[in-house]
Short mmCIF file of C-alpha atoms and ligand atoms in Angstrom, two decimals:
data_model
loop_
_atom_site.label_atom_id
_atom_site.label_comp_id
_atom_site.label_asym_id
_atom_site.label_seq_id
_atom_site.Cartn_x
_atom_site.Cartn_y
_atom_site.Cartn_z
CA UNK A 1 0.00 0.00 0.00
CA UNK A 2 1.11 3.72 -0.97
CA UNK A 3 1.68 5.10 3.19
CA UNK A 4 2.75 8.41 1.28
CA UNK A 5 -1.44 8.53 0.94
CA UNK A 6 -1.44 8.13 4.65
CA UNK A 7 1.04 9.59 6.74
CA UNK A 8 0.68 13.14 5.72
CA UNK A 9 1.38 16.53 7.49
CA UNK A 10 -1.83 18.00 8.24
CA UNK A 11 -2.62 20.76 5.62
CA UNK A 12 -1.77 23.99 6.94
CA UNK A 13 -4.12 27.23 6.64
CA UNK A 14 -1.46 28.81 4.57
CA UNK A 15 -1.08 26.08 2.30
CA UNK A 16 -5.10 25.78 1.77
CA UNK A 17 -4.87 29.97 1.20
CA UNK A 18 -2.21 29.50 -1.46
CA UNK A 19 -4.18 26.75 -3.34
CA UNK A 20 -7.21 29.34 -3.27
CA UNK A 21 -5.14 32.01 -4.74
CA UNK A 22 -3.55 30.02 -7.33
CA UNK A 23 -7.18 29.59 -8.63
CA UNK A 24 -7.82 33.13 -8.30
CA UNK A 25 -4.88 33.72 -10.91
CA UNK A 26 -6.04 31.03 -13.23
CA UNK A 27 -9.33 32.71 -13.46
CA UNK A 28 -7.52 36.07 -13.67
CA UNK A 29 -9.69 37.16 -10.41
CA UNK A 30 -9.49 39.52 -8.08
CA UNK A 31 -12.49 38.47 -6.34
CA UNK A 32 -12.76 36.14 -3.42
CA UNK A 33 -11.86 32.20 -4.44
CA UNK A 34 -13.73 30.12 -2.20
CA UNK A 35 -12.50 25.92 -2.25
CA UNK A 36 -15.52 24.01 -1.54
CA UNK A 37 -14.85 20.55 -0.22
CA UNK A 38 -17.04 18.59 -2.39
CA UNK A 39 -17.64 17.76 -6.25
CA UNK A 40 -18.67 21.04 -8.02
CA UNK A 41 -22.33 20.38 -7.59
CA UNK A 42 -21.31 21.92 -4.06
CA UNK A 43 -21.15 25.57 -4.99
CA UNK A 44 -23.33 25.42 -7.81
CA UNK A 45 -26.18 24.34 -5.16
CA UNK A 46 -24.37 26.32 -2.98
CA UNK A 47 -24.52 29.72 -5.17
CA UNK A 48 -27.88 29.37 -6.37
CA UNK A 49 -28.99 28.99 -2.32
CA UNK A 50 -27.06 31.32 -1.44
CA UNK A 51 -28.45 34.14 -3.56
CA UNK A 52 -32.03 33.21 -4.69
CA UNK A 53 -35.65 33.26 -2.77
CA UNK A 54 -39.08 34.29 -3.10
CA UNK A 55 -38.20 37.56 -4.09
CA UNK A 56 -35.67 36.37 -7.42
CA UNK A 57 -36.55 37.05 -10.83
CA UNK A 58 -34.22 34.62 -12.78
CA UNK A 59 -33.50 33.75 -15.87
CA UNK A 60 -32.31 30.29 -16.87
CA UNK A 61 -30.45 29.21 -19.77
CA UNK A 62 -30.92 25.55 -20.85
CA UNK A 63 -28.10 24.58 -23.46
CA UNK A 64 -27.87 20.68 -21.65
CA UNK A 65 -28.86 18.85 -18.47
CA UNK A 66 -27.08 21.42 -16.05
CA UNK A 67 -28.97 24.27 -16.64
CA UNK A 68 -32.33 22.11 -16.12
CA UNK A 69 -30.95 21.14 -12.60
CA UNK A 70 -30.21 24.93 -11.91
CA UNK A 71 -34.19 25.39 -12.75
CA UNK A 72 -35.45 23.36 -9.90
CA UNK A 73 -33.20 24.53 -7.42
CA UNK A 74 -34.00 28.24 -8.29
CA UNK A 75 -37.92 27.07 -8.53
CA UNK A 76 -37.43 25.28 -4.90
CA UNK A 77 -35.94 28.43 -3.06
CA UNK A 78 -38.94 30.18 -4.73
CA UNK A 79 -37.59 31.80 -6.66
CA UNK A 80 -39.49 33.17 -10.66
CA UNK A 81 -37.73 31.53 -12.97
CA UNK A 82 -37.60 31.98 -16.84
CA UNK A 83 -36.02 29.33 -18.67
CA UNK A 84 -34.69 30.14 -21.84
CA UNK A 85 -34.23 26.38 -23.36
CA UNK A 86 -31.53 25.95 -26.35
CA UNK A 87 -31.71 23.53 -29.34
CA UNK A 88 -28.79 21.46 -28.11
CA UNK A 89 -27.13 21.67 -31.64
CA UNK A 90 -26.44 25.02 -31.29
CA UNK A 91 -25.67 27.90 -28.74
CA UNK A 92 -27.33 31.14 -26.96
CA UNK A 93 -26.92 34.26 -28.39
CA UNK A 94 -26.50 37.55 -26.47
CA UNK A 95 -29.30 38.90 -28.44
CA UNK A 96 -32.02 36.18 -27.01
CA UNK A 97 -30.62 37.32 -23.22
CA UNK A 98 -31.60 41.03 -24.50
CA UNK A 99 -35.02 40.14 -25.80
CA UNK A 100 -35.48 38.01 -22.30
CA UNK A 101 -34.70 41.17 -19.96
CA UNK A 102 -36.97 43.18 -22.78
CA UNK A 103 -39.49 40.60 -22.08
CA UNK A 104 -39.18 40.52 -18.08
CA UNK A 105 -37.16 43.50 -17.06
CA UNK A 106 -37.60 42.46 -13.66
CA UNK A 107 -35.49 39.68 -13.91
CA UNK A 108 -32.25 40.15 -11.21
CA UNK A 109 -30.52 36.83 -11.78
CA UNK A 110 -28.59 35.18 -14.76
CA UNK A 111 -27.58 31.55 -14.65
CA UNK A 112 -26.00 29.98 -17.32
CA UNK A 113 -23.94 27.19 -18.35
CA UNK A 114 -20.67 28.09 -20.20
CA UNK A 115 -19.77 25.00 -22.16
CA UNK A 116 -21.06 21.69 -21.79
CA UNK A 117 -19.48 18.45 -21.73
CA UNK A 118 -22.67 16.70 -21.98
CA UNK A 119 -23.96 18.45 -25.19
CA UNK A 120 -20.79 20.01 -26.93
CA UNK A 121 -21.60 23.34 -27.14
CA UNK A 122 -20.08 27.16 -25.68
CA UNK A 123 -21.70 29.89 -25.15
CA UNK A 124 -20.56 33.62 -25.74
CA UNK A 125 -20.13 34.26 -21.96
CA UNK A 126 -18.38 37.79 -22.90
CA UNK A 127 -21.08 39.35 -24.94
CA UNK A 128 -24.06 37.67 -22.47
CA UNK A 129 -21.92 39.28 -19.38
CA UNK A 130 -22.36 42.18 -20.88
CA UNK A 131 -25.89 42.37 -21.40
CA UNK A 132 -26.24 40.95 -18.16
CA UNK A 133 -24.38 44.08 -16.31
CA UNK A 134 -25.89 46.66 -18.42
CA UNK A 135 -29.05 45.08 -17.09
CA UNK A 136 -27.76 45.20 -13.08
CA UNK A 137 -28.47 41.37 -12.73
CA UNK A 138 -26.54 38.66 -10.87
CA UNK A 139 -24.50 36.27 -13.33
CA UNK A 140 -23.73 33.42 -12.40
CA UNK A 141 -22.05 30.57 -14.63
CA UNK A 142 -21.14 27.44 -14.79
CA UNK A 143 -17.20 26.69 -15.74
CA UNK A 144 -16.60 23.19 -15.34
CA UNK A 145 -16.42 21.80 -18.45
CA UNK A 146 -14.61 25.09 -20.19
CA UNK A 147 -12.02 26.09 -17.99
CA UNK A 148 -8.74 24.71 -18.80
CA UNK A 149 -10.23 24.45 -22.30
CA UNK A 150 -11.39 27.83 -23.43
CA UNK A 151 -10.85 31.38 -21.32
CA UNK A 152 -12.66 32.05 -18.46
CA UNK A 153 -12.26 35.59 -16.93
CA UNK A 154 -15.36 35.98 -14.43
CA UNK A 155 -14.10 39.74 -13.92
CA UNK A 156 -13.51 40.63 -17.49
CA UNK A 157 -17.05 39.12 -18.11
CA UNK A 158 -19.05 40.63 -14.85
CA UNK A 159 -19.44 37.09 -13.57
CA UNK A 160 -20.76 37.12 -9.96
CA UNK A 161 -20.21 33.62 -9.22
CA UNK A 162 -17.91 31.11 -11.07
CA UNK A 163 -17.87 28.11 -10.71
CA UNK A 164 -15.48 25.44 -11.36
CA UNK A 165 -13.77 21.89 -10.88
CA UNK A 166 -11.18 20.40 -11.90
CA UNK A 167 -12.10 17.22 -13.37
CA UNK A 168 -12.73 17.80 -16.75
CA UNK A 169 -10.32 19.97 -19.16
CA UNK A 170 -7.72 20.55 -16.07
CA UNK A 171 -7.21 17.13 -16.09
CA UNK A 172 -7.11 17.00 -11.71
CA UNK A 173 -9.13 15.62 -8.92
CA UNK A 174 -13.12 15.94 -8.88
CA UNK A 175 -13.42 16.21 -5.24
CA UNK A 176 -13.05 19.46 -5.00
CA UNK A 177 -14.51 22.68 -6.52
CA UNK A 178 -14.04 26.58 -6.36
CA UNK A 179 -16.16 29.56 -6.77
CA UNK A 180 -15.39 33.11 -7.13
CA UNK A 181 -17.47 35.66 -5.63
CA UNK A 182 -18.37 39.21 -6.46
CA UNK A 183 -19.14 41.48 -3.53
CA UNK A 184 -22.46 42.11 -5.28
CA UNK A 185 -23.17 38.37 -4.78
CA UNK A 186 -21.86 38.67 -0.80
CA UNK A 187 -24.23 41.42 -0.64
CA UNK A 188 -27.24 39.50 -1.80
CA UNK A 189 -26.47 36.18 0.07
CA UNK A 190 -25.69 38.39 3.26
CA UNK A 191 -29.46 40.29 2.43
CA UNK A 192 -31.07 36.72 1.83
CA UNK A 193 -32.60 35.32 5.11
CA UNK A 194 -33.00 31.74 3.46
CA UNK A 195 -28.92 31.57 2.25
CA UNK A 196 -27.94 28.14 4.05
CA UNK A 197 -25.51 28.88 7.30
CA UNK A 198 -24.18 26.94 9.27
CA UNK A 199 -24.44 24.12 6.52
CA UNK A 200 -22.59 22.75 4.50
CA UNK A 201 -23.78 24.02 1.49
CA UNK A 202 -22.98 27.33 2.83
CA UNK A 203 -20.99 29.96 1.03
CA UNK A 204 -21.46 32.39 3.71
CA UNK A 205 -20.26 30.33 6.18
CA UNK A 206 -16.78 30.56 4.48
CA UNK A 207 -16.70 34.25 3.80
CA UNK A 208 -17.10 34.35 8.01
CA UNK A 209 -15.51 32.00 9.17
CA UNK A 210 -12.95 32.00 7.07
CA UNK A 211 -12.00 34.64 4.58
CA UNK A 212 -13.33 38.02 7.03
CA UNK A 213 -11.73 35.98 9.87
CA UNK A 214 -7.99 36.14 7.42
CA UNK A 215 -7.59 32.86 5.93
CA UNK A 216 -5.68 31.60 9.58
CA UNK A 217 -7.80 29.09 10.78
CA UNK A 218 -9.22 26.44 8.65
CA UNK A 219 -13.08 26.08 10.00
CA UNK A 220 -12.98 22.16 9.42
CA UNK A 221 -10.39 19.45 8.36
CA UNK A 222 -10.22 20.11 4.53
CA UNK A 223 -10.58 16.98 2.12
CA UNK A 224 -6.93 16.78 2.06
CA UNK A 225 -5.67 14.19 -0.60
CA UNK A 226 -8.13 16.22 -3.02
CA UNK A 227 -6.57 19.76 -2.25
CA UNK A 228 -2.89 18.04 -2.69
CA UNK A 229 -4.05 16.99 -5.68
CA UNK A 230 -5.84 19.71 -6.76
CA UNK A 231 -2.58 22.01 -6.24
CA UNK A 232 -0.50 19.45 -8.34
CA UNK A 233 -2.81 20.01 -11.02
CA UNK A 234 -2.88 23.66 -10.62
CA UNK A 235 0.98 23.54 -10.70
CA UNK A 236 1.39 21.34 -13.87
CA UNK A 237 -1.12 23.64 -15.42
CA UNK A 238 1.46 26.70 -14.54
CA UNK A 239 4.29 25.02 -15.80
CA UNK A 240 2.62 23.68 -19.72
CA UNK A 241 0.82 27.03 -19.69
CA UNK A 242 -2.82 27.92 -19.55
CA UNK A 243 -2.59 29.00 -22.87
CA UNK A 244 -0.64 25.59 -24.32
CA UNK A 245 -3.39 23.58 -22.21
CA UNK A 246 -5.75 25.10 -23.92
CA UNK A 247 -4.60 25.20 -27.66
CA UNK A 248 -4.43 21.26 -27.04
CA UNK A 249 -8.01 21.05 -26.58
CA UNK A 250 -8.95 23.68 -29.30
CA UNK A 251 -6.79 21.20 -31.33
CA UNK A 252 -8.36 18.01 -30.22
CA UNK A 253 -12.02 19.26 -30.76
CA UNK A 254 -10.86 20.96 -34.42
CA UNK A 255 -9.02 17.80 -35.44
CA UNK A 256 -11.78 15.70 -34.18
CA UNK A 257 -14.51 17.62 -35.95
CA UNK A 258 -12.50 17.83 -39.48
CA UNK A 259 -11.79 13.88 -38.74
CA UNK A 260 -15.33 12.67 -38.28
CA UNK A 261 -16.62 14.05 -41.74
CA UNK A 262 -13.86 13.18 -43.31
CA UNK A 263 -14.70 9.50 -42.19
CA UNK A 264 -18.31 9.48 -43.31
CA UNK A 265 -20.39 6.66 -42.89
CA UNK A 266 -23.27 9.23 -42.00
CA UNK A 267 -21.44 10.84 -38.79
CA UNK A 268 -21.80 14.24 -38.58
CA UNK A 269 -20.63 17.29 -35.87
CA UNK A 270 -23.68 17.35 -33.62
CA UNK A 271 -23.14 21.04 -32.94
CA UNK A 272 -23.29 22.78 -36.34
CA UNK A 273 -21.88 25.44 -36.77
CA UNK A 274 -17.52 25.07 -35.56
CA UNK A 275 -17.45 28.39 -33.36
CA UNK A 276 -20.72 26.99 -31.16
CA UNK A 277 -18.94 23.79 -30.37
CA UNK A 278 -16.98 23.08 -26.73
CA UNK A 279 -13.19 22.83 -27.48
CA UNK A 280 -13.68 20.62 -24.20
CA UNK A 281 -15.64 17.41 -25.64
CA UNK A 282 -16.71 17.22 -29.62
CA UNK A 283 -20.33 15.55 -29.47
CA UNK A 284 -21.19 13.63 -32.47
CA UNK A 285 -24.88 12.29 -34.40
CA UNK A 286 -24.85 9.49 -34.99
CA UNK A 287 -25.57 8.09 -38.83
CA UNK A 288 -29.36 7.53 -39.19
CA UNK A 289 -30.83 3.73 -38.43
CA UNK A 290 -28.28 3.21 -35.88
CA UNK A 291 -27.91 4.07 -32.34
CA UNK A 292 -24.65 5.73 -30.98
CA UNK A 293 -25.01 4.18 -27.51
CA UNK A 294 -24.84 0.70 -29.84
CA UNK A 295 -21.87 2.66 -31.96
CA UNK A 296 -20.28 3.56 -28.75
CA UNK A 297 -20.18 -0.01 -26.86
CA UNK A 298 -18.79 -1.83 -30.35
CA UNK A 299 -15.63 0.75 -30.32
CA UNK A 300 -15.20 0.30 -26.86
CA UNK A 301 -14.94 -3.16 -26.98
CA UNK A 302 -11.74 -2.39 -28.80
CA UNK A 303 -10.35 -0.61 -26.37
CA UNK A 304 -12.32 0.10 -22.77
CA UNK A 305 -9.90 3.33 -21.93
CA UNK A 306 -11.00 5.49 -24.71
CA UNK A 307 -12.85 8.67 -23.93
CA UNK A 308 -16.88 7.69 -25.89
CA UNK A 309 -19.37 7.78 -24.65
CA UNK A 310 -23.20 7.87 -25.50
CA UNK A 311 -25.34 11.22 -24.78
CA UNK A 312 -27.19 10.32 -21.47
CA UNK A 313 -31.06 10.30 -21.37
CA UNK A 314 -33.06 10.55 -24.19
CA UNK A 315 -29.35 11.80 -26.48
CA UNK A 316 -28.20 8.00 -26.05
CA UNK A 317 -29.64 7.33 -29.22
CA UNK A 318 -28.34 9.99 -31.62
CA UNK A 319 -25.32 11.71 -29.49
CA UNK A 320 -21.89 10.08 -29.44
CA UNK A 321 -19.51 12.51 -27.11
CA UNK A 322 -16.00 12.31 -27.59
CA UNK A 323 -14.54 13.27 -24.41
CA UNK A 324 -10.83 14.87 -25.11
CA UNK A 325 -10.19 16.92 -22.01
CA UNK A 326 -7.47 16.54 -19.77
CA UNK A 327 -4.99 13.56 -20.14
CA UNK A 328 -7.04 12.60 -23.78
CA UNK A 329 -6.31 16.34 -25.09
CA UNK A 330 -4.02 14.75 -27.40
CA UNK A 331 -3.84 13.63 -31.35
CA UNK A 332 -3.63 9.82 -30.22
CA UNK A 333 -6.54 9.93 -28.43
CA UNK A 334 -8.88 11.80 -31.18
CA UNK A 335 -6.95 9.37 -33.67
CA UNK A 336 -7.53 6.22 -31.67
CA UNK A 337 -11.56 7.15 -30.90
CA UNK A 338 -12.33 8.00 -34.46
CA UNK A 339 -10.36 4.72 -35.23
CA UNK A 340 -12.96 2.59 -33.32
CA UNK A 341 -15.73 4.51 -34.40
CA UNK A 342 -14.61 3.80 -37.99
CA UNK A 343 -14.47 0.23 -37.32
CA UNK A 344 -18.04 0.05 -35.44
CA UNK A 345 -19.56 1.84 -38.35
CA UNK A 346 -18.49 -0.85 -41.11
CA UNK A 347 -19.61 -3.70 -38.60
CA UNK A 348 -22.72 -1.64 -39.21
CA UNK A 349 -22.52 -2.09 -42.44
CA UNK A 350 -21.80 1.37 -43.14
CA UNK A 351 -19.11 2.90 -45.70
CA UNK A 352 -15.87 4.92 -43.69
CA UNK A 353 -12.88 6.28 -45.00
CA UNK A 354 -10.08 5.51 -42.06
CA UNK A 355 -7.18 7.15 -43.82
CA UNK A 356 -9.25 9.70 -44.91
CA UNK A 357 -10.42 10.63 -41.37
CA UNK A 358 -6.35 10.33 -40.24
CA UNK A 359 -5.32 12.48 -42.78
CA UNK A 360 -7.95 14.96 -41.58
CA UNK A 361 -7.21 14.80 -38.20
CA UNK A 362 -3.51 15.69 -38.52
CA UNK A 363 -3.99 18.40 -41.03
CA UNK A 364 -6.19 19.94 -38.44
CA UNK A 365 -3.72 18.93 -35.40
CA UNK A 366 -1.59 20.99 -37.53
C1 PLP B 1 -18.94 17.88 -15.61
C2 PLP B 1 -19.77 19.04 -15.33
C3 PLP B 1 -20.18 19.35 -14.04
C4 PLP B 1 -19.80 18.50 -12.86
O1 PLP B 1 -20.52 17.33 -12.87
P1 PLP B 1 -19.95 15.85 -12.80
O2 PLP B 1 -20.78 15.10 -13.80
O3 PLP B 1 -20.20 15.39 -11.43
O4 PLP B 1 -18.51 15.85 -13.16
C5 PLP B 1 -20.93 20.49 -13.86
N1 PLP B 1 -21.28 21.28 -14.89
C6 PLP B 1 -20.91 21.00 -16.14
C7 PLP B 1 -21.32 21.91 -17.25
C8 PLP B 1 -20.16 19.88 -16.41
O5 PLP B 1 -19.80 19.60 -17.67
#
């Protein structure tokens, strides 16, 4: 057994501080990081608690299965809630958030999903964020599948709360999550009575306890392993680059794109148009008459570690995701995925062009 798992040092306050502020600079923040000791679903509950209640007017962007979850939370602190659901094929435009505030000018809260791993699509967080302050509503968005893949600058873009993990394109540990908070957003969870203290879903709880009291005294024993491991990841982020860790996954959802048409066999980009699709995951339709959870199984047959996977729900059908973030960011994995997809099409009985597909992937590795 690995005693270097066991026989730690206790993590210091300091230590915990520094991890927080290294995620303030990869989010280019000056607001207050906050390191929630759970799975991102933590401060995404967490945030939407925090600020929303009876007297919330919010509007809620539904580009994939996140932003339907952030609908019945908002709906069960009582919040009014407009959703404003997306095709899944595409993305939001900044010009549907205008007509929405046009619509409901009351409306005081903004949540949306940035990119989504489960659908394969981005949205135009900078334009929305500025609709959204022009507007003097609460943004809040949901990072976890683009950062580490695509910018995220919550201050550049007016976001009030950010949230993120680690999991997906910054290739670390998924037991752990941060948020950043605005001082706007302090000022409404301070104002709301029904913002969870003393809980553990509490986000006020660690601007008291913890941040106002100076970062010295941790207010419980943090999820250790996960925070070493979250500042390893930070720390091989630092030392590739942001910008390098990025370009790899802007490469691996081009190339995987330019591959899977090149292939054929009826496989298309789900998302249509290039500049609406996630550089974090490239989600695929599958060819008519056959089903991509069925498409998805055969290839990984060949080879269980490769990142498919079906759509979940009612998308298992029609939505093959190819899941290059983190450690699969790379040409071998796009090139090895579209390689068993090729093969589980012919079983199918339909016609594929393997070199073809290769020779499209490296062009647009290139
Ligand atoms: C992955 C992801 C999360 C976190 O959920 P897990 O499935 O538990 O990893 C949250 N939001 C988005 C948009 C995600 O892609």
């Amino acid at each position: 057994m690995t005693d270097s798992l066991l026989d730690l040092p206790p993590l210091s306050a300091a230590r915990f501080a520094s991890i927080e502020d290294r995620v303030a600079r990869l989010l280019a923040t000056e607001q207050d990081v906050v390191i929630m000791q759970g799975e991102a679903l933590l401060p995404l509950e967490g945030a939407i608690r925090g600020v929303a209640g009876p007297g919330t007017t919010a509007l809620n962007v539904i580009t994939g299965p996140y932003g339907q979850t952030f609908g019945q939370w908002l709906r069960d602190c009582g919040a009014t809630v407009h959703d404003l659901p997306v095709p899944y094929h595409t993305a939001v435009t900044a010009d549907r958030i205008e007509k929405a505030f046009t619509e409901h000018p009351e409306i005081d809260f903004v949540s949306l999903v940035h990119a989504e791993a489960a659908t394969g699509n981005t949205n135009p967080v900078a334009e929305i964020g500025e609709v959204v302050r022009a507007r003097g509503a609460l943004f809040y968005l949901d990072a976890v599948a683009s950062v580490g893949a695509e910018p995220v600058l919550p201050d550049a873009w007016g976001v009030d709360l950010c949230v993120i993990g680690a999991q997906k394109a910054m290739g670390g540990p998924a037991g752990v999550s941060a948020v950043s908070v605005s001082e706007r957003a302090w000022a409404r969870m301070a104002a709301n009575p029904r913002a969870p203290r003393r809980s553990y879903l509490s986000l006020l709880d660690w601007k008291e306890r913890w941040i106002d009291a100076g970062r010295t005294a941790l207010p419980h024993a943090p999820a250790q392993l996960e925070m070493l491991a979250l500042e390893a990841c930070l720390e091989r982020i630092e030392a590739v680059g942001l910008d390098e860790v990025m370009a790899r996954h802007r490469r691996a959802a081009a190339a995987t794109r330019a591959g899977a048409a090149a292939l054929g066999g009826g496989l298309e980009p789900y998302v249509h148009k290039a500049s609406e699709a996630a550089p974090v995951a490239t989600t695929l339709r599958a060819p008519a008459g056959i089903a991509a959870f069925d498409l998805v199984a055969r290839a990984l047959e060949t080879d269980p570690s490769l990142p498919l996977a079906a759509g979940g729900g009612p998308l298992a059908q029609e939505m093959i995701r190819v899941n290059h973030y983190g450690p699969h960011a790379t040409r071998e994995a796009v090139e090895a995925s579209l390689t068993a997809l090729a093969a589980a099409l012919a079983d199918r009985g339909a016609a594929v062009d393997g070199e073809a597909a290769r020779e499209a992937v490296a062009k647009a590795w290139r």
